[in-house]
Amino acid sequence: MMTPAKQKRLLKRFGPCPPGYTHQDLTQFLDLLYGMYSHHFTGEELRQIIVSDPFDLTEPPRSLKLVELAEWLEAILL
């Protein structure tokens, strides 16, 4: 369970919902992330995977840990 303080920190650090995406879009994307990674990696391995932010349109897009991306999406969806 995410605390309100953690939700606030994540939204402050990574921003609000990316423009042009709906709640349903982000829910589906989060489900996709869990489906792609959760059955193939341990918790420790998941915490070390670095991905590009799929919502960052700058070149190069910012990098963040996979778990940070998932937590940020969860914070948006609460």
mmCIF file with all atom_site columns, N, CA and C in Angstrom:
data_model
loop_
_atom_site.group_PDB
_atom_site.id
_atom_site.type_symbol
_atom_site.label_atom_id
_atom_site.label_alt_id
_atom_site.label_comp_id
_atom_site.label_asym_id
_atom_site.label_entity_id
_atom_site.label_seq_id
_atom_site.pdbx_PDB_ins_code
_atom_site.Cartn_x
_atom_site.Cartn_y
_atom_site.Cartn_z
_atom_site.occupancy
_atom_site.B_iso_or_equiv
_atom_site.pdbx_formal_charge
_atom_site.auth_seq_id
_atom_site.auth_comp_id
_atom_site.auth_asym_id
_atom_site.auth_atom_id
_atom_site.pdbx_PDB_model_num
ATOM 1   N N  . MET A 1 1  ? 0.846  -1.190  0.000   1.00 0.00 ? 1  MET A N  1
ATOM 2   C CA . MET A 1 1  ? 0.000  0.000   0.000   1.00 0.00 ? 1  MET A CA 1
ATOM 3   C C  . MET A 1 1  ? 0.885  1.244   0.000   1.00 0.00 ? 1  MET A C  1
ATOM 4   N N  . MET A 1 2  ? 0.500  2.201   -0.795  1.00 0.00 ? 2  MET A N  1
ATOM 5   C CA . MET A 1 2  ? 1.268  3.432   -0.907  1.00 0.00 ? 2  MET A CA 1
ATOM 6   C C  . MET A 1 2  ? 0.699  4.472   0.059   1.00 0.00 ? 2  MET A C  1
ATOM 7   N N  . THR A 1 3  ? 1.602  5.079   0.808   1.00 0.00 ? 3  THR A N  1
ATOM 8   C CA . THR A 1 3  ? 1.178  6.120   1.739   1.00 0.00 ? 3  THR A CA 1
ATOM 9   C C  . THR A 1 3  ? 0.927  7.416   0.968   1.00 0.00 ? 3  THR A C  1
ATOM 10  N N  . PRO A 1 4  ? 0.107  8.299   1.510   1.00 0.00 ? 4  PRO A N  1
ATOM 11  C CA . PRO A 1 4  ? -0.107 9.593   0.853   1.00 0.00 ? 4  PRO A CA 1
ATOM 12  C C  . PRO A 1 4  ? 1.198  10.384  0.692   1.00 0.00 ? 4  PRO A C  1
ATOM 13  N N  . ALA A 1 5  ? 2.108  10.264  1.666   1.00 0.00 ? 5  ALA A N  1
ATOM 14  C CA . ALA A 1 5  ? 3.389  10.973  1.572   1.00 0.00 ? 5  ALA A CA 1
ATOM 15  C C  . ALA A 1 5  ? 4.222  10.447  0.408   1.00 0.00 ? 5  ALA A C  1
ATOM 16  N N  . LYS A 1 6  ? 4.255  9.131   0.240   1.00 0.00 ? 6  LYS A N  1
ATOM 17  C CA . LYS A 1 6  ? 5.021  8.548   -0.872  1.00 0.00 ? 6  LYS A CA 1
ATOM 18  C C  . LYS A 1 6  ? 4.388  8.946   -2.203  1.00 0.00 ? 6  LYS A C  1
ATOM 19  N N  . GLN A 1 7  ? 3.073  8.921   -2.284  1.00 0.00 ? 7  GLN A N  1
ATOM 20  C CA . GLN A 1 7  ? 2.387  9.329   -3.499  1.00 0.00 ? 7  GLN A CA 1
ATOM 21  C C  . GLN A 1 7  ? 2.756  10.771  -3.849  1.00 0.00 ? 7  GLN A C  1
ATOM 22  N N  . LYS A 1 8  ? 2.742  11.641  -2.861  1.00 0.00 ? 8  LYS A N  1
ATOM 23  C CA . LYS A 1 8  ? 3.068  13.050  -3.083  1.00 0.00 ? 8  LYS A CA 1
ATOM 24  C C  . LYS A 1 8  ? 4.510  13.206  -3.566  1.00 0.00 ? 8  LYS A C  1
ATOM 25  N N  . ARG A 1 9  ? 5.448  12.470  -2.948  1.00 0.00 ? 9  ARG A N  1
ATOM 26  C CA . ARG A 1 9  ? 6.862  12.535  -3.362  1.00 0.00 ? 9  ARG A CA 1
ATOM 27  C C  . ARG A 1 9  ? 7.036  12.080  -4.811  1.00 0.00 ? 9  ARG A C  1
ATOM 28  N N  . LEU A 1 10 ? 6.377  10.976  -5.177  1.00 0.00 ? 10 LEU A N  1
ATOM 29  C CA . LEU A 1 10 ? 6.504  10.464  -6.543  1.00 0.00 ? 10 LEU A CA 1
ATOM 30  C C  . LEU A 1 10 ? 5.931  11.449  -7.563  1.00 0.00 ? 10 LEU A C  1
ATOM 31  N N  . LEU A 1 11 ? 4.779  12.015  -7.262  1.00 0.00 ? 11 LEU A N  1
ATOM 32  C CA . LEU A 1 11 ? 4.173  12.972  -8.183  1.00 0.00 ? 11 LEU A CA 1
ATOM 33  C C  . LEU A 1 11 ? 4.996  14.246  -8.286  1.00 0.00 ? 11 LEU A C  1
ATOM 34  N N  . LYS A 1 12 ? 5.622  14.650  -7.193  1.00 0.00 ? 12 LYS A N  1
ATOM 35  C CA . LYS A 1 12 ? 6.485  15.827  -7.234  1.00 0.00 ? 12 LYS A CA 1
ATOM 36  C C  . LYS A 1 12 ? 7.739  15.542  -8.056  1.00 0.00 ? 12 LYS A C  1
ATOM 37  N N  . ARG A 1 13 ? 8.296  14.363  -7.894  1.00 0.00 ? 13 ARG A N  1
ATOM 38  C CA . ARG A 1 13 ? 9.545  14.011  -8.585  1.00 0.00 ? 13 ARG A CA 1
ATOM 39  C C  . ARG A 1 13 ? 9.324  13.755  -10.079 1.00 0.00 ? 13 ARG A C  1
ATOM 40  N N  . PHE A 1 14 ? 8.271  13.004  -10.432 1.00 0.00 ? 14 PHE A N  1
ATOM 41  C CA . PHE A 1 14 ? 8.080  12.585  -11.817 1.00 0.00 ? 14 PHE A CA 1
ATOM 42  C C  . PHE A 1 14 ? 6.956  13.324  -12.534 1.00 0.00 ? 14 PHE A C  1
ATOM 43  N N  . GLY A 1 15 ? 6.133  14.045  -11.809 1.00 0.00 ? 15 GLY A N  1
ATOM 44  C CA . GLY A 1 15 ? 5.083  14.831  -12.429 1.00 0.00 ? 15 GLY A CA 1
ATOM 45  C C  . GLY A 1 15 ? 3.734  14.135  -12.412 1.00 0.00 ? 15 GLY A C  1
ATOM 46  N N  . PRO A 1 16 ? 2.724  14.861  -12.885 1.00 0.00 ? 16 PRO A N  1
ATOM 47  C CA . PRO A 1 16 ? 1.363  14.314  -12.928 1.00 0.00 ? 16 PRO A CA 1
ATOM 48  C C  . PRO A 1 16 ? 1.202  13.387  -14.133 1.00 0.00 ? 16 PRO A C  1
ATOM 49  N N  . CYS A 1 17 ? -0.014 13.022  -14.396 1.00 0.00 ? 17 CYS A N  1
ATOM 50  C CA . CYS A 1 17 ? -0.339 12.151  -15.526 1.00 0.00 ? 17 CYS A CA 1
ATOM 51  C C  . CYS A 1 17 ? 0.214  12.761  -16.812 1.00 0.00 ? 17 CYS A C  1
ATOM 52  N N  . PRO A 1 18 ? 0.903  11.963  -17.615 1.00 0.00 ? 18 PRO A N  1
ATOM 53  C CA . PRO A 1 18 ? 1.428  12.487  -18.883 1.00 0.00 ? 18 PRO A CA 1
ATOM 54  C C  . PRO A 1 18 ? 0.285  12.984  -19.774 1.00 0.00 ? 18 PRO A C  1
ATOM 55  N N  . PRO A 1 19 ? 0.499  14.113  -20.445 1.00 0.00 ? 19 PRO A N  1
ATOM 56  C CA . PRO A 1 19 ? -0.565 14.661  -21.295 1.00 0.00 ? 19 PRO A CA 1
ATOM 57  C C  . PRO A 1 19 ? -0.967 13.676  -22.397 1.00 0.00 ? 19 PRO A C  1
ATOM 58  N N  . GLY A 1 20 ? -2.258 13.613  -22.637 1.00 0.00 ? 20 GLY A N  1
ATOM 59  C CA . GLY A 1 20 ? -2.769 12.776  -23.710 1.00 0.00 ? 20 GLY A CA 1
ATOM 60  C C  . GLY A 1 20 ? -3.080 11.345  -23.316 1.00 0.00 ? 20 GLY A C  1
ATOM 61  N N  . TYR A 1 21 ? -2.789 10.975  -22.081 1.00 0.00 ? 21 TYR A N  1
ATOM 62  C CA . TYR A 1 21 ? -3.044 9.607   -21.621 1.00 0.00 ? 21 TYR A CA 1
ATOM 63  C C  . TYR A 1 21 ? -4.215 9.599   -20.653 1.00 0.00 ? 21 TYR A C  1
ATOM 64  N N  . THR A 1 22 ? -5.054 8.594   -20.774 1.00 0.00 ? 22 THR A N  1
ATOM 65  C CA . THR A 1 22 ? -6.197 8.454   -19.876 1.00 0.00 ? 22 THR A CA 1
ATOM 66  C C  . THR A 1 22 ? -5.836 7.527   -18.721 1.00 0.00 ? 22 THR A C  1
ATOM 67  N N  . HIS A 1 23 ? -6.688 7.506   -17.743 1.00 0.00 ? 23 HIS A N  1
ATOM 68  C CA . HIS A 1 23 ? -6.539 6.603   -16.606 1.00 0.00 ? 23 HIS A CA 1
ATOM 69  C C  . HIS A 1 23 ? -6.473 5.161   -17.115 1.00 0.00 ? 23 HIS A C  1
ATOM 70  N N  . GLN A 1 24 ? -7.332 4.833   -18.073 1.00 0.00 ? 24 GLN A N  1
ATOM 71  C CA . GLN A 1 24 ? -7.368 3.488   -18.649 1.00 0.00 ? 24 GLN A CA 1
ATOM 72  C C  . GLN A 1 24 ? -6.060 3.164   -19.377 1.00 0.00 ? 24 GLN A C  1
ATOM 73  N N  . ASP A 1 25 ? -5.505 4.120   -20.117 1.00 0.00 ? 25 ASP A N  1
ATOM 74  C CA . ASP A 1 25 ? -4.224 3.911   -20.809 1.00 0.00 ? 25 ASP A CA 1
ATOM 75  C C  . ASP A 1 25 ? -3.125 3.542   -19.814 1.00 0.00 ? 25 ASP A C  1
ATOM 76  N N  . LEU A 1 26 ? -3.050 4.301   -18.730 1.00 0.00 ? 26 LEU A N  1
ATOM 77  C CA . LEU A 1 26 ? -1.994 4.067   -17.742 1.00 0.00 ? 26 LEU A CA 1
ATOM 78  C C  . LEU A 1 26 ? -2.217 2.754   -16.994 1.00 0.00 ? 26 LEU A C  1
ATOM 79  N N  . THR A 1 27 ? -3.469 2.415   -16.745 1.00 0.00 ? 27 THR A N  1
ATOM 80  C CA . THR A 1 27 ? -3.772 1.129   -16.105 1.00 0.00 ? 27 THR A CA 1
ATOM 81  C C  . THR A 1 27 ? -3.307 -0.024  -16.985 1.00 0.00 ? 27 THR A C  1
ATOM 82  N N  . GLN A 1 28 ? -3.592 0.055   -18.258 1.00 0.00 ? 28 GLN A N  1
ATOM 83  C CA . GLN A 1 28 ? -3.177 -0.994  -19.189 1.00 0.00 ? 28 GLN A CA 1
ATOM 84  C C  . GLN A 1 28 ? -1.655 -1.062  -19.302 1.00 0.00 ? 28 GLN A C  1
ATOM 85  N N  . PHE A 1 29 ? -1.001 0.083   -19.321 1.00 0.00 ? 29 PHE A N  1
ATOM 86  C CA . PHE A 1 29 ? 0.452  0.104   -19.398 1.00 0.00 ? 29 PHE A CA 1
ATOM 87  C C  . PHE A 1 29 ? 1.071  -0.518  -18.149 1.00 0.00 ? 29 PHE A C  1
ATOM 88  N N  . LEU A 1 30 ? 0.522  -0.203  -16.991 1.00 0.00 ? 30 LEU A N  1
ATOM 89  C CA . LEU A 1 30 ? 1.018  -0.774  -15.745 1.00 0.00 ? 30 LEU A CA 1
ATOM 90  C C  . LEU A 1 30 ? 0.809  -2.288  -15.731 1.00 0.00 ? 30 LEU A C  1
ATOM 91  N N  . ASP A 1 31 ? -0.330 -2.740  -16.176 1.00 0.00 ? 31 ASP A N  1
ATOM 92  C CA . ASP A 1 31 ? -0.581 -4.186  -16.285 1.00 0.00 ? 31 ASP A CA 1
ATOM 93  C C  . ASP A 1 31 ? 0.421  -4.845  -17.224 1.00 0.00 ? 31 ASP A C  1
ATOM 94  N N  . LEU A 1 32 ? 0.731  -4.183  -18.315 1.00 0.00 ? 32 LEU A N  1
ATOM 95  C CA . LEU A 1 32 ? 1.717  -4.695  -19.262 1.00 0.00 ? 32 LEU A CA 1
ATOM 96  C C  . LEU A 1 32 ? 3.089  -4.808  -18.607 1.00 0.00 ? 32 LEU A C  1
ATOM 97  N N  . LEU A 1 33 ? 3.497  -3.790  -17.871 1.00 0.00 ? 33 LEU A N  1
ATOM 98  C CA . LEU A 1 33 ? 4.788  -3.836  -17.172 1.00 0.00 ? 33 LEU A CA 1
ATOM 99  C C  . LEU A 1 33 ? 4.856  -5.020  -16.218 1.00 0.00 ? 33 LEU A C  1
ATOM 100 N N  . TYR A 1 34 ? 3.817  -5.178  -15.414 1.00 0.00 ? 34 TYR A N  1
ATOM 101 C CA . TYR A 1 34 ? 3.802  -6.290  -14.464 1.00 0.00 ? 34 TYR A CA 1
ATOM 102 C C  . TYR A 1 34 ? 3.852  -7.626  -15.193 1.00 0.00 ? 34 TYR A C  1
ATOM 103 N N  . GLY A 1 35 ? 3.106  -7.738  -16.293 1.00 0.00 ? 35 GLY A N  1
ATOM 104 C CA . GLY A 1 35 ? 3.096  -8.979  -17.049 1.00 0.00 ? 35 GLY A CA 1
ATOM 105 C C  . GLY A 1 35 ? 4.430  -9.297  -17.703 1.00 0.00 ? 35 GLY A C  1
ATOM 106 N N  . MET A 1 36 ? 5.140  -8.277  -18.135 1.00 0.00 ? 36 MET A N  1
ATOM 107 C CA . MET A 1 36 ? 6.412  -8.489  -18.827 1.00 0.00 ? 36 MET A CA 1
ATOM 108 C C  . MET A 1 36 ? 7.541  -8.871  -17.878 1.00 0.00 ? 36 MET A C  1
ATOM 109 N N  . TYR A 1 37 ? 7.512  -8.345  -16.666 1.00 0.00 ? 37 TYR A N  1
ATOM 110 C CA . TYR A 1 37 ? 8.677  -8.477  -15.801 1.00 0.00 ? 37 TYR A CA 1
ATOM 111 C C  . TYR A 1 37 ? 8.468  -9.338  -14.556 1.00 0.00 ? 37 TYR A C  1
ATOM 112 N N  . SER A 1 38 ? 7.279  -9.369  -14.001 1.00 0.00 ? 38 SER A N  1
ATOM 113 C CA . SER A 1 38 ? 7.112  -9.948  -12.672 1.00 0.00 ? 38 SER A CA 1
ATOM 114 C C  . SER A 1 38 ? 7.345  -11.452 -12.607 1.00 0.00 ? 38 SER A C  1
ATOM 115 N N  . HIS A 1 39 ? 7.159  -12.165 -13.676 1.00 0.00 ? 39 HIS A N  1
ATOM 116 C CA . HIS A 1 39 ? 7.329  -13.615 -13.647 1.00 0.00 ? 39 HIS A CA 1
ATOM 117 C C  . HIS A 1 39 ? 8.727  -14.067 -14.032 1.00 0.00 ? 39 HIS A C  1
ATOM 118 N N  . HIS A 1 40 ? 9.570  -13.144 -14.448 1.00 0.00 ? 40 HIS A N  1
ATOM 119 C CA . HIS A 1 40 ? 10.879 -13.516 -14.974 1.00 0.00 ? 40 HIS A CA 1
ATOM 120 C C  . HIS A 1 40 ? 12.056 -13.023 -14.134 1.00 0.00 ? 40 HIS A C  1
ATOM 121 N N  . PHE A 1 41 ? 11.781 -12.157 -13.191 1.00 0.00 ? 41 PHE A N  1
ATOM 122 C CA . PHE A 1 41 ? 12.862 -11.569 -12.402 1.00 0.00 ? 41 PHE A CA 1
ATOM 123 C C  . PHE A 1 41 ? 12.510 -11.614 -10.918 1.00 0.00 ? 41 PHE A C  1
ATOM 124 N N  . THR A 1 42 ? 13.543 -11.681 -10.100 1.00 0.00 ? 42 THR A N  1
ATOM 125 C CA . THR A 1 42 ? 13.339 -11.598 -8.654  1.00 0.00 ? 42 THR A CA 1
ATOM 126 C C  . THR A 1 42 ? 13.107 -10.134 -8.272  1.00 0.00 ? 42 THR A C  1
ATOM 127 N N  . GLY A 1 43 ? 12.646 -9.914  -7.067  1.00 0.00 ? 43 GLY A N  1
ATOM 128 C CA . GLY A 1 43 ? 12.455 -8.553  -6.582  1.00 0.00 ? 43 GLY A CA 1
ATOM 129 C C  . GLY A 1 43 ? 13.732 -7.743  -6.617  1.00 0.00 ? 43 GLY A C  1
ATOM 130 N N  . GLU A 1 44 ? 14.838 -8.370  -6.257  1.00 0.00 ? 44 GLU A N  1
ATOM 131 C CA . GLU A 1 44 ? 16.127 -7.673  -6.283  1.00 0.00 ? 44 GLU A CA 1
ATOM 132 C C  . GLU A 1 44 ? 16.516 -7.305  -7.713  1.00 0.00 ? 44 GLU A C  1
ATOM 133 N N  . GLU A 1 45 ? 16.308 -8.217  -8.640  1.00 0.00 ? 45 GLU A N  1
ATOM 134 C CA . GLU A 1 45 ? 16.626 -7.927  -10.042 1.00 0.00 ? 45 GLU A CA 1
ATOM 135 C C  . GLU A 1 45 ? 15.749 -6.800  -10.584 1.00 0.00 ? 45 GLU A C  1
ATOM 136 N N  . LEU A 1 46 ? 14.474 -6.802  -10.215 1.00 0.00 ? 46 LEU A N  1
ATOM 137 C CA . LEU A 1 46 ? 13.568 -5.750  -10.670 1.00 0.00 ? 46 LEU A CA 1
ATOM 138 C C  . LEU A 1 46 ? 14.007 -4.373  -10.192 1.00 0.00 ? 46 LEU A C  1
ATOM 139 N N  . ARG A 1 47 ? 14.547 -4.299  -8.984  1.00 0.00 ? 47 ARG A N  1
ATOM 140 C CA . ARG A 1 47 ? 14.986 -3.020  -8.438  1.00 0.00 ? 47 ARG A CA 1
ATOM 141 C C  . ARG A 1 47 ? 16.226 -2.482  -9.143  1.00 0.00 ? 47 ARG A C  1
ATOM 142 N N  . GLN A 1 48 ? 16.893 -3.299  -9.930  1.00 0.00 ? 48 GLN A N  1
ATOM 143 C CA . GLN A 1 48 ? 18.119 -2.860  -10.606 1.00 0.00 ? 48 GLN A CA 1
ATOM 144 C C  . GLN A 1 48 ? 17.923 -2.562  -12.092 1.00 0.00 ? 48 GLN A C  1
ATOM 145 N N  . ILE A 1 49 ? 16.771 -2.905  -12.652 1.00 0.00 ? 49 ILE A N  1
ATOM 146 C CA . ILE A 1 49 ? 16.524 -2.681  -14.076 1.00 0.00 ? 49 ILE A CA 1
ATOM 147 C C  . ILE A 1 49 ? 16.271 -1.191  -14.322 1.00 0.00 ? 49 ILE A C  1
ATOM 148 N N  . ILE A 1 50 ? 17.019 -0.630  -15.276 1.00 0.00 ? 50 ILE A N  1
ATOM 149 C CA . ILE A 1 50 ? 16.870 0.768   -15.667 1.00 0.00 ? 50 ILE A CA 1
ATOM 150 C C  . ILE A 1 50 ? 16.172 0.809   -17.025 1.00 0.00 ? 50 ILE A C  1
ATOM 151 N N  . VAL A 1 51 ? 15.162 1.658   -17.148 1.00 0.00 ? 51 VAL A N  1
ATOM 152 C CA . VAL A 1 51 ? 14.425 1.809   -18.398 1.00 0.00 ? 51 VAL A CA 1
ATOM 153 C C  . VAL A 1 51 ? 14.363 3.292   -18.772 1.00 0.00 ? 51 VAL A C  1
ATOM 154 N N  . SER A 1 52 ? 14.065 3.558   -20.019 1.00 0.00 ? 52 SER A N  1
ATOM 155 C CA . SER A 1 52 ? 13.805 4.929   -20.456 1.00 0.00 ? 52 SER A CA 1
ATOM 156 C C  . SER A 1 52 ? 12.352 5.255   -20.152 1.00 0.00 ? 52 SER A C  1
ATOM 157 N N  . ASP A 1 53 ? 12.114 6.468   -19.745 1.00 0.00 ? 53 ASP A N  1
ATOM 158 C CA . ASP A 1 53 ? 10.754 6.915   -19.454 1.00 0.00 ? 53 ASP A CA 1
ATOM 159 C C  . ASP A 1 53 ? 9.968  6.952   -20.767 1.00 0.00 ? 53 ASP A C  1
ATOM 160 N N  . PRO A 1 54 ? 8.967  6.092   -20.919 1.00 0.00 ? 54 PRO A N  1
ATOM 161 C CA . PRO A 1 54 ? 8.234  6.045   -22.191 1.00 0.00 ? 54 PRO A CA 1
ATOM 162 C C  . PRO A 1 54 ? 7.381  7.293   -22.449 1.00 0.00 ? 54 PRO A C  1
ATOM 163 N N  . PHE A 1 55 ? 7.204  8.132   -21.445 1.00 0.00 ? 55 PHE A N  1
ATOM 164 C CA . PHE A 1 55 ? 6.386  9.324   -21.590 1.00 0.00 ? 55 PHE A CA 1
ATOM 165 C C  . PHE A 1 55 ? 7.218  10.593  -21.769 1.00 0.00 ? 55 PHE A C  1
ATOM 166 N N  . ASP A 1 56 ? 8.541  10.462  -21.720 1.00 0.00 ? 56 ASP A N  1
ATOM 167 C CA . ASP A 1 56 ? 9.453  11.595  -21.868 1.00 0.00 ? 56 ASP A CA 1
ATOM 168 C C  . ASP A 1 56 ? 9.834  11.717  -23.342 1.00 0.00 ? 56 ASP A C  1
ATOM 169 N N  . LEU A 1 57 ? 9.429  12.805  -23.971 1.00 0.00 ? 57 LEU A N  1
ATOM 170 C CA . LEU A 1 57 ? 9.665  12.978  -25.405 1.00 0.00 ? 57 LEU A CA 1
ATOM 171 C C  . LEU A 1 57 ? 10.974 13.687  -25.722 1.00 0.00 ? 57 LEU A C  1
ATOM 172 N N  . THR A 1 58 ? 11.773 13.997  -24.710 1.00 0.00 ? 58 THR A N  1
ATOM 173 C CA . THR A 1 58 ? 13.059 14.638  -24.967 1.00 0.00 ? 58 THR A CA 1
ATOM 174 C C  . THR A 1 58 ? 14.051 13.607  -25.485 1.00 0.00 ? 58 THR A C  1
ATOM 175 N N  . GLU A 1 59 ? 15.114 14.079  -26.075 1.00 0.00 ? 59 GLU A N  1
ATOM 176 C CA . GLU A 1 59 ? 16.176 13.194  -26.566 1.00 0.00 ? 59 GLU A CA 1
ATOM 177 C C  . GLU A 1 59 ? 17.443 13.471  -25.788 1.00 0.00 ? 59 GLU A C  1
ATOM 178 N N  . PRO A 1 60 ? 18.015 12.544  -25.129 1.00 0.00 ? 60 PRO A N  1
ATOM 179 C CA . PRO A 1 60 ? 17.462 11.227  -24.837 1.00 0.00 ? 60 PRO A CA 1
ATOM 180 C C  . PRO A 1 60 ? 16.442 11.321  -23.703 1.00 0.00 ? 60 PRO A C  1
ATOM 181 N N  . PRO A 1 61 ? 15.507 10.396  -23.659 1.00 0.00 ? 61 PRO A N  1
ATOM 182 C CA . PRO A 1 61 ? 14.522 10.418  -22.562 1.00 0.00 ? 61 PRO A CA 1
ATOM 183 C C  . PRO A 1 61 ? 15.206 10.116  -21.233 1.00 0.00 ? 61 PRO A C  1
ATOM 184 N N  . ARG A 1 62 ? 14.623 10.601  -20.164 1.00 0.00 ? 62 ARG A N  1
ATOM 185 C CA . ARG A 1 62 ? 15.233 10.343  -18.858 1.00 0.00 ? 62 ARG A CA 1
ATOM 186 C C  . ARG A 1 62 ? 15.179 8.845   -18.552 1.00 0.00 ? 62 ARG A C  1
ATOM 187 N N  . SER A 1 63 ? 16.134 8.423   -17.772 1.00 0.00 ? 63 SER A N  1
ATOM 188 C CA . SER A 1 63 ? 16.202 7.030   -17.336 1.00 0.00 ? 63 SER A CA 1
ATOM 189 C C  . SER A 1 63 ? 15.705 6.947   -15.908 1.00 0.00 ? 63 SER A C  1
ATOM 190 N N  . LEU A 1 64 ? 15.034 5.852   -15.597 1.00 0.00 ? 64 LEU A N  1
ATOM 191 C CA . LEU A 1 64 ? 14.598 5.621   -14.230 1.00 0.00 ? 64 LEU A CA 1
ATOM 192 C C  . LEU A 1 64 ? 14.518 4.121   -13.997 1.00 0.00 ? 64 LEU A C  1
ATOM 193 N N  . LYS A 1 65 ? 14.510 3.769   -12.747 1.00 0.00 ? 65 LYS A N  1
ATOM 194 C CA . LYS A 1 65 ? 14.400 2.351   -12.413 1.00 0.00 ? 65 LYS A CA 1
ATOM 195 C C  . LYS A 1 65 ? 12.994 1.871   -12.736 1.00 0.00 ? 65 LYS A C  1
ATOM 196 N N  . LEU A 1 66 ? 12.898 0.630   -13.149 1.00 0.00 ? 66 LEU A N  1
ATOM 197 C CA . LEU A 1 66 ? 11.613 0.041   -13.496 1.00 0.00 ? 66 LEU A CA 1
ATOM 198 C C  . LEU A 1 66 ? 10.629 0.149   -12.336 1.00 0.00 ? 66 LEU A C  1
ATOM 199 N N  . VAL A 1 67 ? 11.093 -0.112  -11.115 1.00 0.00 ? 67 VAL A N  1
ATOM 200 C CA . VAL A 1 67 ? 10.184 -0.034  -9.967  1.00 0.00 ? 67 VAL A CA 1
ATOM 201 C C  . VAL A 1 67 ? 9.715  1.398   -9.728  1.00 0.00 ? 67 VAL A C  1
ATOM 202 N N  . GLU A 1 68 ? 10.568 2.393   -10.034 1.00 0.00 ? 68 GLU A N  1
ATOM 203 C CA . GLU A 1 68 ? 10.144 3.786   -9.904  1.00 0.00 ? 68 GLU A CA 1
ATOM 204 C C  . GLU A 1 68 ? 9.041  4.104   -10.912 1.00 0.00 ? 68 GLU A C  1
ATOM 205 N N  . LEU A 1 69 ? 9.194  3.608   -12.133 1.00 0.00 ? 69 LEU A N  1
ATOM 206 C CA . LEU A 1 69 ? 8.168  3.818   -13.152 1.00 0.00 ? 69 LEU A CA 1
ATOM 207 C C  . LEU A 1 69 ? 6.845  3.208   -12.704 1.00 0.00 ? 69 LEU A C  1
ATOM 208 N N  . ALA A 1 70 ? 6.890  1.988   -12.212 1.00 0.00 ? 70 ALA A N  1
ATOM 209 C CA . ALA A 1 70 ? 5.669  1.313   -11.759 1.00 0.00 ? 70 ALA A CA 1
ATOM 210 C C  . ALA A 1 70 ? 5.050  2.056   -10.570 1.00 0.00 ? 70 ALA A C  1
ATOM 211 N N  . GLU A 1 71 ? 5.863  2.470   -9.617  1.00 0.00 ? 71 GLU A N  1
ATOM 212 C CA . GLU A 1 71 ? 5.338  3.196   -8.454  1.00 0.00 ? 71 GLU A CA 1
ATOM 213 C C  . GLU A 1 71 ? 4.735  4.530   -8.862  1.00 0.00 ? 71 GLU A C  1
ATOM 214 N N  . TRP A 1 72 ? 5.385  5.222   -9.809  1.00 0.00 ? 72 TRP A N  1
ATOM 215 C CA . TRP A 1 72 ? 4.857  6.506   -10.285 1.00 0.00 ? 72 TRP A CA 1
ATOM 216 C C  . TRP A 1 72 ? 3.491  6.300   -10.927 1.00 0.00 ? 72 TRP A C  1
ATOM 217 N N  . LEU A 1 73 ? 3.369  5.287   -11.783 1.00 0.00 ? 73 LEU A N  1
ATOM 218 C CA . LEU A 1 73 ? 2.076  5.009   -12.410 1.00 0.00 ? 73 LEU A CA 1
ATOM 219 C C  . LEU A 1 73 ? 1.016  4.674   -11.354 1.00 0.00 ? 73 LEU A C  1
ATOM 220 N N  . GLU A 1 74 ? 1.396  3.906   -10.364 1.00 0.00 ? 74 GLU A N  1
ATOM 221 C CA . GLU A 1 74 ? 0.457  3.590   -9.281  1.00 0.00 ? 74 GLU A CA 1
ATOM 222 C C  . GLU A 1 74 ? 0.037  4.859   -8.545  1.00 0.00 ? 74 GLU A C  1
ATOM 223 N N  . ALA A 1 75 ? 0.991  5.774   -8.312  1.00 0.00 ? 75 ALA A N  1
ATOM 224 C CA . ALA A 1 75 ? 0.672  7.025   -7.623  1.00 0.00 ? 75 ALA A CA 1
ATOM 225 C C  . ALA A 1 75 ? -0.310 7.859   -8.435  1.00 0.00 ? 75 ALA A C  1
ATOM 226 N N  . ILE A 1 76 ? -0.138 7.880   -9.749  1.00 0.00 ? 76 ILE A N  1
ATOM 227 C CA . ILE A 1 76 ? -1.061 8.626   -10.611 1.00 0.00 ? 76 ILE A CA 1
ATOM 228 C C  . ILE A 1 76 ? -2.451 8.008   -10.552 1.00 0.00 ? 76 ILE A C  1
ATOM 229 N N  . LEU A 1 77 ? -2.510 6.701   -10.527 1.00 0.00 ? 77 LEU A N  1
ATOM 230 C CA . LEU A 1 77 ? -3.782 6.001   -10.616 1.00 0.00 ? 77 LEU A CA 1
ATOM 231 C C  . LEU A 1 77 ? -4.578 5.959   -9.311  1.00 0.00 ? 77 LEU A C  1
ATOM 232 N N  . LEU A 1 78 ? -3.977 6.352   -8.204  1.00 0.00 ? 78 LEU A N  1
ATOM 233 C CA . LEU A 1 78 ? -4.703 6.339   -6.928  1.00 0.00 ? 78 LEU A CA 1
ATOM 234 C C  . LEU A 1 78 ? -5.784 7.391   -6.880  1.00 0.00 ? 78 LEU A C  1
#
